[in-house]
Amino acid sequence: MILSVDGVEFSYNSRPVLRDVRFAVNRGELFSILGNNGAGKSTLLRCLNRIIRPPAGSILIEKKDLFALPRREVARRVGYVAQRHESARVTVFDAVLLGRKPHIRWDATARDLEIVREVLGVLGMEEFSLRYLDELSGGELQKVIIARALAQEPRVLLLDEPTSNLDLKNQFEVLQIVKRAARERNIAVVVVMHDLNLALRFADKFLLLKNGTVFACGGREVMTPENIAGVYGIPVAVERMADIPVVVPL
Amino acid sequence: MVEVEEMRQAAVEGVPEGYLKYTGRKVFIICLILFLTALLGIYAVNAGSAELSPTQVLLTLLGRAEGRLNIIVWNIRLPRVLAAVTAGIGLSVAGCVMQNLLRNPLASPSTLGVSQGAAFGAAVAIIALGAGSVQSTSADAVIINNPCLVTISAFAGAMATALVVLFLARVRGVTPEAMVLAGVALGSLFSAATIILQFFASDVQVASMVFWTFGDIGRASWRDLEIMAAVVAVSLLYFLLNRWNYNALDGGEETAKGLGVDVEKVRLAGMFVASLITAVLVSFLGIIGFIGLLGPQIMRRVLGGDHRFLIPASAGMGGFLLLASDTLARTVISPVVLPVGAITSFMGAPLFLYLLTRGYGRR
């Protein structure tokens, strides 16, 4: 167990967004957070990255209290891919090198450059190295941002809806990349998702959030028609097509 | 198949070299700017109504010349040249960092009203608090007896403006265009306050104060220069130390936080230092507009937005531009010396309009 969340609460202006959220994520796991709009998914993710601080509850990373660590130490352990990013006039290599920031003291070392090269290689993006960020397509930009988070060498990688605004091919590529990263680097990957079919296909564990509370949490077995209907409020069937589980709204 | 794999391998290994070449080019451009600034500096010491030759200038600088030359070069020309470069560096890096912190490509000390705030603060110290004396001769219109008090007062004015600007940007989420409008409003407010202050001064004082609010580099003495250089050098070092933070901020606020940047602290401290530079430069030289916009915006186009290179490049470019403007101001209708602020505005205003009409993606 690398990430454990216990009793986390959060409210915006006395309106509760998260209530007694508890779950645990293991190494090598792709953990998906699911729920309808406004269920508190993004808020939960921001708590996990200490962007916001929950007034109650504890978040432990490798048994260390997230809120007792200096910000820089958090950044060495937790990578975060936000929903929106701004594309400045920098090259892909520079953008990924920025992921080394929590490890850099004065300037990037040869090892930092080596890590960036390696990450770009793994993602098959070497030829993009010297392209400017503002010349990339949405899918390419998303991969660069994930490459940056991987260059950070985190033990927990958080992604907030990484496949929204991507076409079918890029959705699959991006999720394959993070799934492989979880396996090969033996890190925990936590993904907020909207697409239940993608979640069923790629995730190992599922957290169903409803109105800021945990509705269900576990492996494939929690993705029952009853649970999904309970969270999203419409009846669904979970079928298998070509031996792949799919969710069909009824 | 093996061949393809080998080629792929070679391409992968080629990346850092390609990248090093790319960064090397940026370093070369920065060195080129510094070299051109040094050349221009020699020309600027040389240019003017005293008809010196470059050899005489060099000899004087090496300490091998007779009295008259020594006075002209050491007491008049050299401080002026160095002050132009120092002020150019300071205003340009302040603009560069403000553009990053406020995520606003139109930001600079003069366009946001920070310079005007500093000028008001300095005027308060000079006229009301008696930190300086005002003479009628235009060459040395204002003599600052107490640089410390003037600077502190100017800093209070600059920082007050910067805080209003920060508040508008952060809390109200004002757009870049609206921010500049707010800057115009603040600038007018402080200019009006400065004029009201002048209303209580004598006629001679008013004439000199008006002259003073146009930037003029010629009034810098060696002592002023030392203070300015010290502040600019320390600030430049501070900005360079934060270059990775500024790069992270360019990726968006949440990304920066995810990379371990204390966004609020970096933003407030950066604006504090930028205001300090502005305050010191304005209190000794008056308002010199647009250098803080020109320097970084030119270099952004040439080198891109990586602050590891953008900060030193903006510094060099700012120094070069202000020295060039001042040299032009001294020589274009010599022996009459135009206010350098007028020259920089002639260059800066068109760029400003261009950025405004082009939609100014942060490029």
Short mmCIF file of N, CA and C in Angstrom, two decimals, chain A residues 46 49 51 71-72 74-75 78-80 82-91 93-94 97-102 104-108 113-114 117-118 120-121 124 126-127 129-130 132 134-135 145 148 152 160, chain B residues 8-9 11-16 18-20 22-23 26 103 237 240-241 243-263 300-309 362-363:
data_model
loop_
_atom_site.label_atom_id
_atom_site.label_comp_id
_atom_site.label_asym_id
_atom_site.label_seq_id
_atom_site.Cartn_x
_atom_site.Cartn_y
_atom_site.Cartn_z
N ARG A 46 -7.24 17.08 -5.86
CA ARG A 46 -6.45 18.24 -5.43
C ARG A 46 -6.01 18.10 -3.98
N ASN A 49 -2.91 16.02 -3.82
CA ASN A 49 -1.70 16.70 -4.24
C ASN A 49 -1.38 17.90 -3.37
N ILE A 51 -2.81 20.59 -3.12
CA ILE A 51 -3.13 21.91 -3.65
C ILE A 51 -4.15 22.55 -2.71
N ARG A 71 6.60 21.22 0.62
CA ARG A 71 5.98 21.18 -0.70
C ARG A 71 6.88 20.49 -1.74
N ARG A 72 8.16 20.78 -1.65
CA ARG A 72 9.10 20.21 -2.60
C ARG A 72 9.17 18.69 -2.47
N VAL A 74 6.76 16.81 -1.39
CA VAL A 74 5.51 16.29 -1.96
C VAL A 74 5.68 16.15 -3.47
N ALA A 75 6.25 17.19 -4.09
CA ALA A 75 6.40 17.19 -5.54
C ALA A 75 7.35 16.08 -6.00
N VAL A 78 4.70 13.00 -5.62
CA VAL A 78 3.40 13.01 -6.29
C VAL A 78 3.47 13.84 -7.56
N GLY A 79 3.13 13.21 -8.69
CA GLY A 79 3.04 13.95 -9.95
C GLY A 79 1.58 14.26 -10.22
N TYR A 80 1.33 15.40 -10.85
CA TYR A 80 -0.06 15.83 -11.04
C TYR A 80 -0.26 16.33 -12.46
N ALA A 82 -2.93 18.24 -14.46
CA ALA A 82 -4.16 19.01 -14.28
C ALA A 82 -5.07 18.86 -15.50
N GLN A 83 -6.32 19.31 -15.32
CA GLN A 83 -7.28 19.20 -16.42
C GLN A 83 -6.91 20.14 -17.56
N ARG A 84 -6.46 21.33 -17.20
CA ARG A 84 -6.10 22.31 -18.22
C ARG A 84 -4.63 22.66 -18.07
N HIS A 85 -3.98 22.83 -19.21
CA HIS A 85 -2.61 23.36 -19.13
C HIS A 85 -2.47 24.44 -20.16
N GLU A 86 -1.54 25.35 -19.88
CA GLU A 86 -1.34 26.42 -20.82
C GLU A 86 -0.08 26.14 -21.59
N SER A 87 -0.14 26.38 -22.89
CA SER A 87 1.02 26.03 -23.71
C SER A 87 1.86 27.28 -23.97
N ALA A 88 2.95 27.38 -23.25
CA ALA A 88 3.85 28.51 -23.40
C ALA A 88 4.75 28.28 -24.62
N ARG A 89 5.52 29.28 -24.96
CA ARG A 89 6.44 29.17 -26.09
C ARG A 89 7.73 28.50 -25.63
N VAL A 90 7.65 27.22 -25.32
CA VAL A 90 8.85 26.46 -24.97
C VAL A 90 8.82 25.16 -25.76
N THR A 91 9.97 24.52 -25.88
CA THR A 91 10.01 23.27 -26.64
C THR A 91 9.50 22.13 -25.77
N PHE A 93 11.04 19.41 -25.14
CA PHE A 93 12.11 18.96 -24.23
C PHE A 93 12.15 19.84 -22.98
N ASP A 94 12.05 21.16 -23.17
CA ASP A 94 12.03 22.08 -22.03
C ASP A 94 10.84 21.79 -21.11
N LEU A 97 11.49 18.70 -19.21
CA LEU A 97 12.58 18.97 -18.26
C LEU A 97 12.06 19.68 -17.01
N LEU A 98 11.01 20.47 -17.19
CA LEU A 98 10.41 21.17 -16.05
C LEU A 98 9.94 20.18 -14.99
N GLY A 99 9.59 18.97 -15.44
CA GLY A 99 9.18 17.93 -14.49
C GLY A 99 10.30 17.56 -13.52
N ARG A 100 11.54 17.87 -13.87
CA ARG A 100 12.67 17.57 -12.99
C ARG A 100 12.82 18.63 -11.91
N LYS A 101 12.01 19.69 -11.99
CA LYS A 101 12.15 20.83 -11.09
C LYS A 101 12.28 20.45 -9.61
N PRO A 102 11.41 19.56 -9.10
CA PRO A 102 11.54 19.24 -7.67
C PRO A 102 12.89 18.59 -7.31
N ILE A 104 15.82 19.44 -9.00
CA ILE A 104 16.92 20.31 -9.44
C ILE A 104 17.28 21.30 -8.34
N ARG A 105 18.58 21.41 -8.05
CA ARG A 105 19.01 22.41 -7.07
C ARG A 105 19.29 23.74 -7.77
N TRP A 106 20.37 23.81 -8.56
CA TRP A 106 20.65 25.05 -9.26
C TRP A 106 20.34 24.94 -10.75
N ASP A 107 20.84 23.89 -11.39
CA ASP A 107 20.55 23.75 -12.80
C ASP A 107 20.43 22.27 -13.16
N ALA A 108 19.81 22.00 -14.30
CA ALA A 108 19.60 20.63 -14.74
C ALA A 108 20.95 19.93 -14.96
N LEU A 113 18.77 15.51 -17.96
CA LEU A 113 18.57 15.48 -19.42
C LEU A 113 18.35 14.04 -19.88
N GLU A 114 19.11 13.12 -19.28
CA GLU A 114 19.02 11.70 -19.62
C GLU A 114 17.62 11.16 -19.31
N ARG A 117 15.15 12.45 -21.85
CA ARG A 117 15.33 11.74 -23.12
C ARG A 117 14.66 10.37 -23.04
N GLU A 118 14.87 9.70 -21.92
CA GLU A 118 14.34 8.36 -21.75
C GLU A 118 12.80 8.38 -21.75
N LEU A 120 10.81 10.63 -23.04
CA LEU A 120 10.33 10.95 -24.39
C LEU A 120 10.45 9.72 -25.29
N GLY A 121 11.51 8.93 -25.09
CA GLY A 121 11.70 7.71 -25.87
C GLY A 121 10.60 6.71 -25.59
N GLY A 124 7.55 7.48 -27.26
CA GLY A 124 7.68 7.59 -28.71
C GLY A 124 7.59 9.01 -29.20
N GLU A 126 10.39 11.20 -29.37
CA GLU A 126 11.72 11.80 -29.54
C GLU A 126 11.71 12.86 -30.62
N GLU A 127 11.01 12.58 -31.73
CA GLU A 127 11.11 13.51 -32.85
C GLU A 127 10.40 14.83 -32.57
N SER A 129 10.96 16.49 -29.78
CA SER A 129 11.77 17.16 -28.75
C SER A 129 11.89 18.67 -28.92
N LEU A 130 12.19 19.10 -30.13
CA LEU A 130 12.48 20.51 -30.32
C LEU A 130 11.31 21.26 -30.95
N TYR A 132 7.80 23.35 -30.67
CA TYR A 132 7.24 24.22 -29.64
C TYR A 132 5.88 23.71 -29.18
N ASP A 134 3.21 25.21 -28.34
CA ASP A 134 2.00 25.83 -28.91
C ASP A 134 1.78 25.43 -30.37
N GLU A 135 2.61 24.51 -30.88
CA GLU A 135 2.39 24.01 -32.23
C GLU A 135 1.85 22.58 -32.22
N ILE A 145 2.47 16.55 -21.33
CA ILE A 145 2.22 16.86 -19.92
C ILE A 145 2.38 15.59 -19.07
N ARG A 148 5.99 14.96 -18.67
CA ARG A 148 6.55 15.82 -17.63
C ARG A 148 6.33 15.21 -16.25
N GLN A 152 9.14 13.55 -13.48
CA GLN A 152 9.18 13.93 -12.07
C GLN A 152 9.52 12.72 -11.20
N ASP A 160 -6.17 14.22 -13.81
CA ASP A 160 -7.54 14.71 -13.75
C ASP A 160 -8.13 14.69 -15.16
N ARG B 8 16.61 4.13 -34.79
CA ARG B 8 15.79 4.64 -33.72
C ARG B 8 16.66 4.96 -32.49
N GLN B 9 17.55 4.01 -32.21
CA GLN B 9 18.46 4.16 -31.09
C GLN B 9 19.31 5.43 -31.25
N ALA B 11 18.60 8.00 -33.03
CA ALA B 11 17.76 9.21 -32.90
C ALA B 11 17.53 9.53 -31.43
N VAL B 12 17.30 8.48 -30.64
CA VAL B 12 17.07 8.68 -29.21
C VAL B 12 18.31 9.28 -28.56
N GLU B 13 19.47 8.73 -28.92
CA GLU B 13 20.69 9.24 -28.30
C GLU B 13 21.03 10.63 -28.80
N GLY B 14 20.51 10.94 -30.00
CA GLY B 14 20.80 12.26 -30.57
C GLY B 14 20.08 13.39 -29.86
N VAL B 15 19.06 13.06 -29.09
CA VAL B 15 18.23 14.13 -28.53
C VAL B 15 18.98 15.11 -27.63
N PRO B 16 19.70 14.64 -26.63
CA PRO B 16 20.38 15.63 -25.78
C PRO B 16 21.35 16.49 -26.57
N GLY B 18 21.17 17.37 -29.75
CA GLY B 18 20.34 18.33 -30.48
C GLY B 18 19.84 19.42 -29.54
N TYR B 19 19.47 19.00 -28.35
CA TYR B 19 18.95 19.94 -27.37
C TYR B 19 20.07 20.86 -26.88
N LEU B 20 21.24 20.28 -26.66
CA LEU B 20 22.37 21.10 -26.19
C LEU B 20 22.76 22.13 -27.24
N TYR B 22 20.68 23.41 -29.31
CA TYR B 22 19.59 24.39 -29.28
C TYR B 22 19.79 25.39 -28.13
N THR B 23 20.15 24.88 -26.95
CA THR B 23 20.39 25.79 -25.83
C THR B 23 21.68 26.58 -26.05
N LYS B 26 21.04 29.66 -27.85
CA LYS B 26 20.47 30.71 -27.01
C LYS B 26 21.58 31.43 -26.23
N ARG B 103 0.73 36.74 -15.67
CA ARG B 103 0.29 36.06 -16.88
C ARG B 103 -0.29 37.07 -17.85
N LEU B 237 19.88 38.57 -9.56
CA LEU B 237 20.27 37.28 -8.98
C LEU B 237 19.05 36.57 -8.40
N LEU B 240 16.99 35.17 -11.17
CA LEU B 240 17.63 34.00 -11.77
C LEU B 240 17.46 32.77 -10.88
N LEU B 241 17.53 32.98 -9.56
CA LEU B 241 17.34 31.86 -8.64
C LEU B 241 15.93 31.26 -8.78
N ARG B 243 14.18 31.10 -11.59
CA ARG B 243 13.82 30.91 -13.00
C ARG B 243 13.00 29.66 -13.23
N TRP B 244 13.28 28.59 -12.47
CA TRP B 244 12.48 27.37 -12.63
C TRP B 244 11.07 27.58 -12.12
N ASN B 245 10.94 28.36 -11.07
CA ASN B 245 9.59 28.66 -10.57
C ASN B 245 8.78 29.40 -11.62
N TYR B 246 9.42 30.37 -12.30
CA TYR B 246 8.70 31.14 -13.30
C TYR B 246 8.31 30.24 -14.48
N ASN B 247 9.21 29.34 -14.85
CA ASN B 247 8.86 28.39 -15.92
C ASN B 247 7.66 27.54 -15.52
N ALA B 248 7.65 27.10 -14.25
CA ALA B 248 6.54 26.27 -13.79
C ALA B 248 5.24 27.06 -13.82
N LEU B 249 5.31 28.34 -13.44
CA LEU B 249 4.11 29.19 -13.46
C LEU B 249 3.55 29.35 -14.87
N ASP B 250 4.44 29.32 -15.86
CA ASP B 250 3.99 29.43 -17.24
C ASP B 250 3.10 28.26 -17.64
N GLY B 251 3.25 27.13 -16.95
CA GLY B 251 2.43 25.96 -17.25
C GLY B 251 1.06 26.01 -16.61
N GLY B 252 0.77 27.06 -15.87
CA GLY B 252 -0.50 27.18 -15.17
C GLY B 252 -0.31 27.01 -13.68
N GLU B 253 -1.23 27.57 -12.92
CA GLU B 253 -1.05 27.63 -11.48
C GLU B 253 -1.04 26.24 -10.83
N GLU B 254 -1.98 25.38 -11.24
CA GLU B 254 -2.06 24.05 -10.61
C GLU B 254 -0.84 23.21 -10.97
N THR B 255 -0.39 23.34 -12.21
CA THR B 255 0.81 22.62 -12.62
C THR B 255 1.99 23.06 -11.75
N ALA B 256 2.09 24.37 -11.54
CA ALA B 256 3.19 24.88 -10.73
C ALA B 256 3.13 24.33 -9.32
N LYS B 257 1.92 24.31 -8.74
CA LYS B 257 1.78 23.77 -7.39
C LYS B 257 2.15 22.29 -7.37
N GLY B 258 1.75 21.59 -8.42
CA GLY B 258 2.09 20.17 -8.52
C GLY B 258 3.59 19.94 -8.61
N LEU B 259 4.31 20.96 -9.09
CA LEU B 259 5.77 20.83 -9.20
C LEU B 259 6.46 21.38 -7.95
N GLY B 260 5.67 21.66 -6.93
CA GLY B 260 6.26 22.06 -5.66
C GLY B 260 6.53 23.55 -5.51
N VAL B 261 5.89 24.38 -6.34
CA VAL B 261 6.11 25.82 -6.25
C VAL B 261 5.09 26.42 -5.29
N ASP B 262 5.57 27.22 -4.36
CA ASP B 262 4.67 27.95 -3.48
C ASP B 262 4.22 29.20 -4.25
N VAL B 263 3.13 29.04 -5.01
CA VAL B 263 2.75 30.04 -6.01
C VAL B 263 2.55 31.42 -5.40
N ARG B 300 11.44 37.33 -26.06
CA ARG B 300 10.48 36.24 -26.09
C ARG B 300 10.32 35.72 -27.52
N ARG B 301 10.29 36.64 -28.46
CA ARG B 301 10.14 36.24 -29.86
C ARG B 301 11.38 35.54 -30.38
N VAL B 302 12.55 36.01 -29.94
CA VAL B 302 13.79 35.44 -30.45
C VAL B 302 14.11 34.11 -29.76
N LEU B 303 13.99 34.06 -28.44
CA LEU B 303 14.47 32.89 -27.69
C LEU B 303 13.37 32.01 -27.13
N GLY B 304 12.12 32.46 -27.17
CA GLY B 304 11.05 31.67 -26.55
C GLY B 304 10.90 32.02 -25.08
N GLY B 305 10.03 31.29 -24.39
CA GLY B 305 9.63 31.70 -23.04
C GLY B 305 10.36 31.03 -21.90
N ASP B 306 11.49 30.34 -22.16
CA ASP B 306 12.21 29.65 -21.09
C ASP B 306 12.99 30.67 -20.27
N HIS B 307 12.59 30.83 -18.99
CA HIS B 307 13.19 31.90 -18.18
C HIS B 307 14.66 31.69 -17.85
N ARG B 308 15.15 30.47 -18.01
CA ARG B 308 16.59 30.26 -17.81
C ARG B 308 17.38 31.15 -18.77
N PHE B 309 16.82 31.35 -19.97
CA PHE B 309 17.49 32.17 -20.96
C PHE B 309 16.83 33.53 -21.12
N ARG B 362 0.71 34.26 -25.57
CA ARG B 362 1.97 34.40 -24.83
C ARG B 362 3.05 33.65 -25.59
N ARG B 363 3.63 34.28 -26.55
CA ARG B 363 4.65 33.60 -27.33
C ARG B 363 6.00 34.23 -27.10
#
